[in-house]
Amino acid sequence: MSTHSFLARPTLTGYTGIYVHFDGQPGAKLPLLLAVYQYRFGRDLEAMTRHLVDDVAVGWDELGTDLLDGAPPQTIAALTGGEQWPSRTLDHLTTADGAPPSRMTVTEATAAGQGLEWGYVLRPQGIEVIPALFRTSGPVIAWGTDPLGDFSASAISRALTPSRGPGPVTSRPDGADTATRTSARR
């Protein structure tokens, strides 16, 4: 079963992005996106965002290991288990009336109604991780974070619930430091 998600760029009011069909869990997407930023795109966020969000006609079926070009072999092996597969878009879809498929756009206003489980907004300070079915924002994982860290859904859930101990979160989408918060939100 696939975990539907989206990749997005920030806008003045929230974000706008594109649908991704497979492997939307943070444990799959975060390590890949961090490695893609650090290696394939040489820390050029604009080039990465254009490739992953803007230049996609319909949506992504899945993001593949081709995005790991330039990453160290040990990082690639750890993230892929030694397997290789290509990125695939959803350009091959057909509609019931035979018309070309339209772009599967996701915004802060439409994400909840599209049944998407996770969202990844590519912000200047890092990747904002949004559990799209339940929230409109989430923690931001800094771009310099090691792609081989713990990005399981439970680690992200811990980051969404303030605790007394440090979590994987380095900042919030608004840039505020989460480490200084001392009490839980109600």
mmCIF file of C-alpha atoms in Angstrom:
data_model
loop_
_atom_site.group_PDB
_atom_site.id
_atom_site.type_symbol
_atom_site.label_atom_id
_atom_site.label_comp_id
_atom_site.label_asym_id
_atom_site.label_seq_id
_atom_site.Cartn_x
_atom_site.Cartn_y
_atom_site.Cartn_z
ATOM 1 C CA MET A 1 0.000 0.000 0.000
ATOM 2 C CA SER A 2 1.307 3.452 -0.863
ATOM 3 C CA THR A 3 1.591 6.433 1.455
ATOM 4 C CA HIS A 4 0.474 9.519 -0.441
ATOM 5 C CA SER A 5 2.378 12.738 0.170
ATOM 6 C CA PHE A 6 3.383 15.997 -1.464
ATOM 7 C CA LEU A 7 6.457 18.128 -2.092
ATOM 8 C CA ALA A 8 6.000 21.886 -1.999
ATOM 9 C CA ARG A 9 7.615 25.276 -2.069
ATOM 10 C CA PRO A 10 6.634 27.983 0.438
ATOM 11 C CA THR A 11 4.364 30.852 -0.646
ATOM 12 C CA LEU A 12 3.314 34.056 1.127
ATOM 13 C CA THR A 13 0.186 32.329 2.458
ATOM 14 C CA GLY A 14 1.459 28.765 2.975
ATOM 15 C CA TYR A 15 2.736 26.492 0.208
ATOM 16 C CA THR A 16 2.075 25.108 -3.247
ATOM 17 C CA GLY A 17 3.298 21.751 -4.423
ATOM 18 C CA ILE A 18 2.861 18.491 -6.246
ATOM 19 C CA TYR A 19 1.442 15.062 -5.390
ATOM 20 C CA VAL A 20 3.766 12.080 -4.739
ATOM 21 C CA HIS A 21 2.192 8.614 -4.869
ATOM 22 C CA PHE A 22 4.682 6.174 -3.254
ATOM 23 C CA ASP A 23 6.789 6.070 -0.086
ATOM 24 C CA GLY A 24 5.532 9.215 1.624
ATOM 25 C CA GLN A 25 6.565 8.217 5.154
ATOM 26 C CA PRO A 26 9.190 10.475 6.781
ATOM 27 C CA GLY A 27 11.530 7.496 7.149
ATOM 28 C CA ALA A 28 11.671 7.218 3.348
ATOM 29 C CA LYS A 29 11.299 10.833 2.187
ATOM 30 C CA LEU A 30 13.427 12.816 4.651
ATOM 31 C CA PRO A 31 16.703 10.912 4.193
ATOM 32 C CA LEU A 32 16.261 10.999 0.409
ATOM 33 C CA LEU A 33 15.422 14.721 0.280
ATOM 34 C CA LEU A 34 18.320 15.648 2.586
ATOM 35 C CA ALA A 35 20.763 13.614 0.483
ATOM 36 C CA VAL A 36 19.336 15.036 -2.769
ATOM 37 C CA TYR A 37 19.868 18.579 -1.455
ATOM 38 C CA GLN A 38 23.337 17.925 -0.080
ATOM 39 C CA TYR A 39 24.739 15.932 -3.002
ATOM 40 C CA ARG A 40 22.789 15.945 -6.277
ATOM 41 C CA PHE A 41 21.904 19.643 -6.137
ATOM 42 C CA GLY A 42 25.004 20.809 -4.236
ATOM 43 C CA ARG A 43 22.890 22.689 -1.659
ATOM 44 C CA ASP A 44 21.114 24.687 -4.385
ATOM 45 C CA LEU A 45 17.576 24.751 -2.974
ATOM 46 C CA GLU A 46 16.109 26.673 -5.909
ATOM 47 C CA ALA A 47 17.400 24.147 -8.473
ATOM 48 C CA MET A 48 16.139 21.254 -6.341
ATOM 49 C CA THR A 49 12.700 22.845 -5.900
ATOM 50 C CA ARG A 50 12.386 23.579 -9.617
ATOM 51 C CA HIS A 51 13.217 19.938 -10.436
ATOM 52 C CA LEU A 52 11.028 18.306 -7.785
ATOM 53 C CA VAL A 53 8.064 20.718 -7.660
ATOM 54 C CA ASP A 54 7.879 23.177 -10.548
ATOM 55 C CA ASP A 55 9.018 21.107 -13.540
ATOM 56 C CA VAL A 56 6.656 18.162 -12.961
ATOM 57 C CA ALA A 57 3.718 18.151 -15.390
ATOM 58 C CA VAL A 58 1.242 15.979 -13.435
ATOM 59 C CA GLY A 59 2.779 14.480 -10.283
ATOM 60 C CA TRP A 60 5.337 11.951 -9.070
ATOM 61 C CA ASP A 61 4.693 8.228 -9.017
ATOM 62 C CA GLU A 62 7.887 7.790 -6.998
ATOM 63 C CA LEU A 63 11.240 9.413 -6.355
ATOM 64 C CA GLY A 64 14.095 7.125 -7.356
ATOM 65 C CA THR A 65 17.730 6.470 -6.635
ATOM 66 C CA ASP A 66 18.722 8.531 -9.684
ATOM 67 C CA LEU A 67 18.259 11.525 -7.379
ATOM 68 C CA LEU A 68 21.212 10.316 -5.298
ATOM 69 C CA ASP A 69 23.783 11.033 -8.022
ATOM 70 C CA GLY A 70 26.900 12.409 -6.343
ATOM 71 C CA ALA A 71 26.167 10.969 -2.882
ATOM 72 C CA PRO A 72 28.871 8.851 -1.219
ATOM 73 C CA PRO A 73 28.481 5.110 -1.935
ATOM 74 C CA GLN A 74 27.969 4.332 1.770
ATOM 75 C CA THR A 75 25.096 6.852 1.962
ATOM 76 C CA ILE A 76 23.488 5.424 -1.168
ATOM 77 C CA ALA A 77 23.824 1.875 0.167
ATOM 78 C CA ALA A 78 22.354 2.844 3.544
ATOM 79 C CA LEU A 79 19.379 4.640 1.962
ATOM 80 C CA THR A 80 18.602 2.100 -0.753
ATOM 81 C CA GLY A 81 19.788 -1.245 0.590
ATOM 82 C CA GLY A 82 21.849 -1.528 -2.591
ATOM 83 C CA GLU A 83 18.815 -1.398 -4.883
ATOM 84 C CA GLN A 84 18.364 1.051 -7.746
ATOM 85 C CA TRP A 85 15.180 2.359 -9.345
ATOM 86 C CA PRO A 86 14.377 5.400 -11.478
ATOM 87 C CA SER A 87 12.203 8.352 -10.542
ATOM 88 C CA ARG A 88 8.868 8.144 -12.337
ATOM 89 C CA THR A 89 6.287 10.825 -12.978
ATOM 90 C CA LEU A 90 2.554 10.337 -13.472
ATOM 91 C CA ASP A 91 2.590 11.705 -17.020
ATOM 92 C CA HIS A 92 1.333 8.351 -18.335
ATOM 93 C CA LEU A 93 -2.120 8.731 -16.731
ATOM 94 C CA THR A 94 -5.223 9.014 -18.873
ATOM 95 C CA THR A 95 -8.568 10.512 -17.970
ATOM 96 C CA ALA A 96 -11.962 8.910 -18.541
ATOM 97 C CA ASP A 97 -12.716 11.300 -21.397
ATOM 98 C CA GLY A 98 -9.282 10.889 -23.000
ATOM 99 C CA ALA A 99 -8.135 14.423 -22.145
ATOM 100 C CA PRO A 100 -4.583 14.874 -20.882
ATOM 101 C CA PRO A 101 -4.290 14.660 -17.093
ATOM 102 C CA SER A 102 -4.016 17.914 -15.181
ATOM 103 C CA ARG A 103 -1.317 18.833 -12.682
ATOM 104 C CA MET A 104 -1.996 17.363 -9.234
ATOM 105 C CA THR A 105 -1.390 20.570 -7.281
ATOM 106 C CA VAL A 106 -1.444 20.643 -3.489
ATOM 107 C CA THR A 107 -1.789 23.795 -1.365
ATOM 108 C CA GLU A 108 -2.398 24.503 2.297
ATOM 109 C CA ALA A 109 -6.080 24.904 1.407
ATOM 110 C CA THR A 110 -6.407 21.580 -0.445
ATOM 111 C CA ALA A 111 -4.028 19.127 1.284
ATOM 112 C CA ALA A 112 -6.443 17.867 3.956
ATOM 113 C CA GLY A 113 -9.173 17.144 1.407
ATOM 114 C CA GLN A 114 -6.859 15.145 -0.851
ATOM 115 C CA GLY A 115 -6.225 12.300 1.601
ATOM 116 C CA LEU A 116 -2.486 12.981 1.731
ATOM 117 C CA GLU A 117 -0.705 11.587 4.764
ATOM 118 C CA TRP A 118 2.510 13.625 4.737
ATOM 119 C CA GLY A 119 3.789 16.850 3.218
ATOM 120 C CA TYR A 120 7.319 18.169 2.743
ATOM 121 C CA VAL A 121 7.721 21.907 2.244
ATOM 122 C CA LEU A 122 11.202 22.807 0.980
ATOM 123 C CA ARG A 123 11.908 25.932 3.054
ATOM 124 C CA PRO A 124 15.161 27.946 3.099
ATOM 125 C CA GLN A 125 16.024 26.696 6.609
ATOM 126 C CA GLY A 126 15.068 23.044 5.991
ATOM 127 C CA ILE A 127 12.265 20.613 5.225
ATOM 128 C CA GLU A 128 8.987 21.284 7.011
ATOM 129 C CA VAL A 129 7.331 17.934 7.739
ATOM 130 C CA ILE A 130 3.528 18.146 7.813
ATOM 131 C CA PRO A 131 1.315 15.232 8.828
ATOM 132 C CA ALA A 132 -1.249 16.487 6.306
ATOM 133 C CA LEU A 133 -4.308 14.636 7.596
ATOM 134 C CA PHE A 134 -4.073 16.256 11.023
ATOM 135 C CA ARG A 135 -2.058 19.483 10.868
ATOM 136 C CA THR A 136 -1.335 22.466 8.679
ATOM 137 C CA SER A 137 2.281 22.867 9.784
ATOM 138 C CA GLY A 138 5.030 20.815 11.337
ATOM 139 C CA PRO A 139 8.637 20.732 12.468
ATOM 140 C CA VAL A 140 11.474 21.822 10.206
ATOM 141 C CA ILE A 141 14.425 19.500 9.731
ATOM 142 C CA ALA A 142 17.552 21.564 8.953
ATOM 143 C CA TRP A 143 19.205 21.034 5.570
ATOM 144 C CA GLY A 144 22.496 20.119 7.236
ATOM 145 C CA THR A 145 20.947 17.171 9.104
ATOM 146 C CA ASP A 146 22.601 13.808 8.483
ATOM 147 C CA PRO A 147 20.421 11.870 5.989
ATOM 148 C CA LEU A 148 21.152 8.682 7.944
ATOM 149 C CA GLY A 149 19.392 9.919 11.115
ATOM 150 C CA ASP A 150 16.143 8.664 12.688
ATOM 151 C CA PHE A 151 13.243 9.952 10.598
ATOM 152 C CA SER A 152 10.638 7.388 11.538
ATOM 153 C CA ALA A 153 7.022 8.467 11.918
ATOM 154 C CA SER A 154 7.383 8.027 15.691
ATOM 155 C CA ALA A 155 10.398 10.395 15.763
ATOM 156 C CA ILE A 156 8.394 12.995 13.838
ATOM 157 C CA SER A 157 5.414 12.463 16.162
ATOM 158 C CA ARG A 158 7.691 13.113 19.133
ATOM 159 C CA ALA A 159 8.796 16.332 17.447
ATOM 160 C CA LEU A 160 5.168 17.404 17.024
ATOM 161 C CA THR A 161 4.504 16.909 20.741
ATOM 162 C CA PRO A 162 6.748 19.189 22.793
ATOM 163 C CA SER A 163 8.748 17.285 25.387
ATOM 164 C CA ARG A 164 11.408 18.048 27.938
ATOM 165 C CA GLY A 165 14.132 16.319 25.933
ATOM 166 C CA PRO A 166 15.668 17.348 22.630
ATOM 167 C CA GLY A 167 14.131 15.950 19.455
ATOM 168 C CA PRO A 168 15.123 15.865 15.806
ATOM 169 C CA VAL A 169 13.581 19.297 15.193
ATOM 170 C CA THR A 170 15.932 22.214 14.727
ATOM 171 C CA SER A 171 13.389 24.986 14.117
ATOM 172 C CA ARG A 172 9.773 25.787 13.376
ATOM 173 C CA PRO A 173 8.513 27.062 10.004
ATOM 174 C CA ASP A 174 8.345 30.611 11.420
ATOM 175 C CA GLY A 175 12.030 30.408 12.375
ATOM 176 C CA ALA A 176 11.462 30.328 16.153
ATOM 177 C CA ASP A 177 13.781 28.086 18.152
ATOM 178 C CA THR A 178 11.848 25.123 19.596
ATOM 179 C CA ALA A 179 14.565 24.308 22.132
ATOM 180 C CA THR A 180 13.613 27.306 24.289
ATOM 181 C CA ARG A 181 10.002 26.186 24.787
ATOM 182 C CA THR A 182 9.516 24.902 28.331
ATOM 183 C CA SER A 183 5.844 24.017 28.506
ATOM 184 C CA ALA A 184 3.573 21.908 26.346
ATOM 185 C CA ARG A 185 0.907 23.564 24.231
ATOM 186 C CA ARG A 186 -2.683 22.875 25.129
#
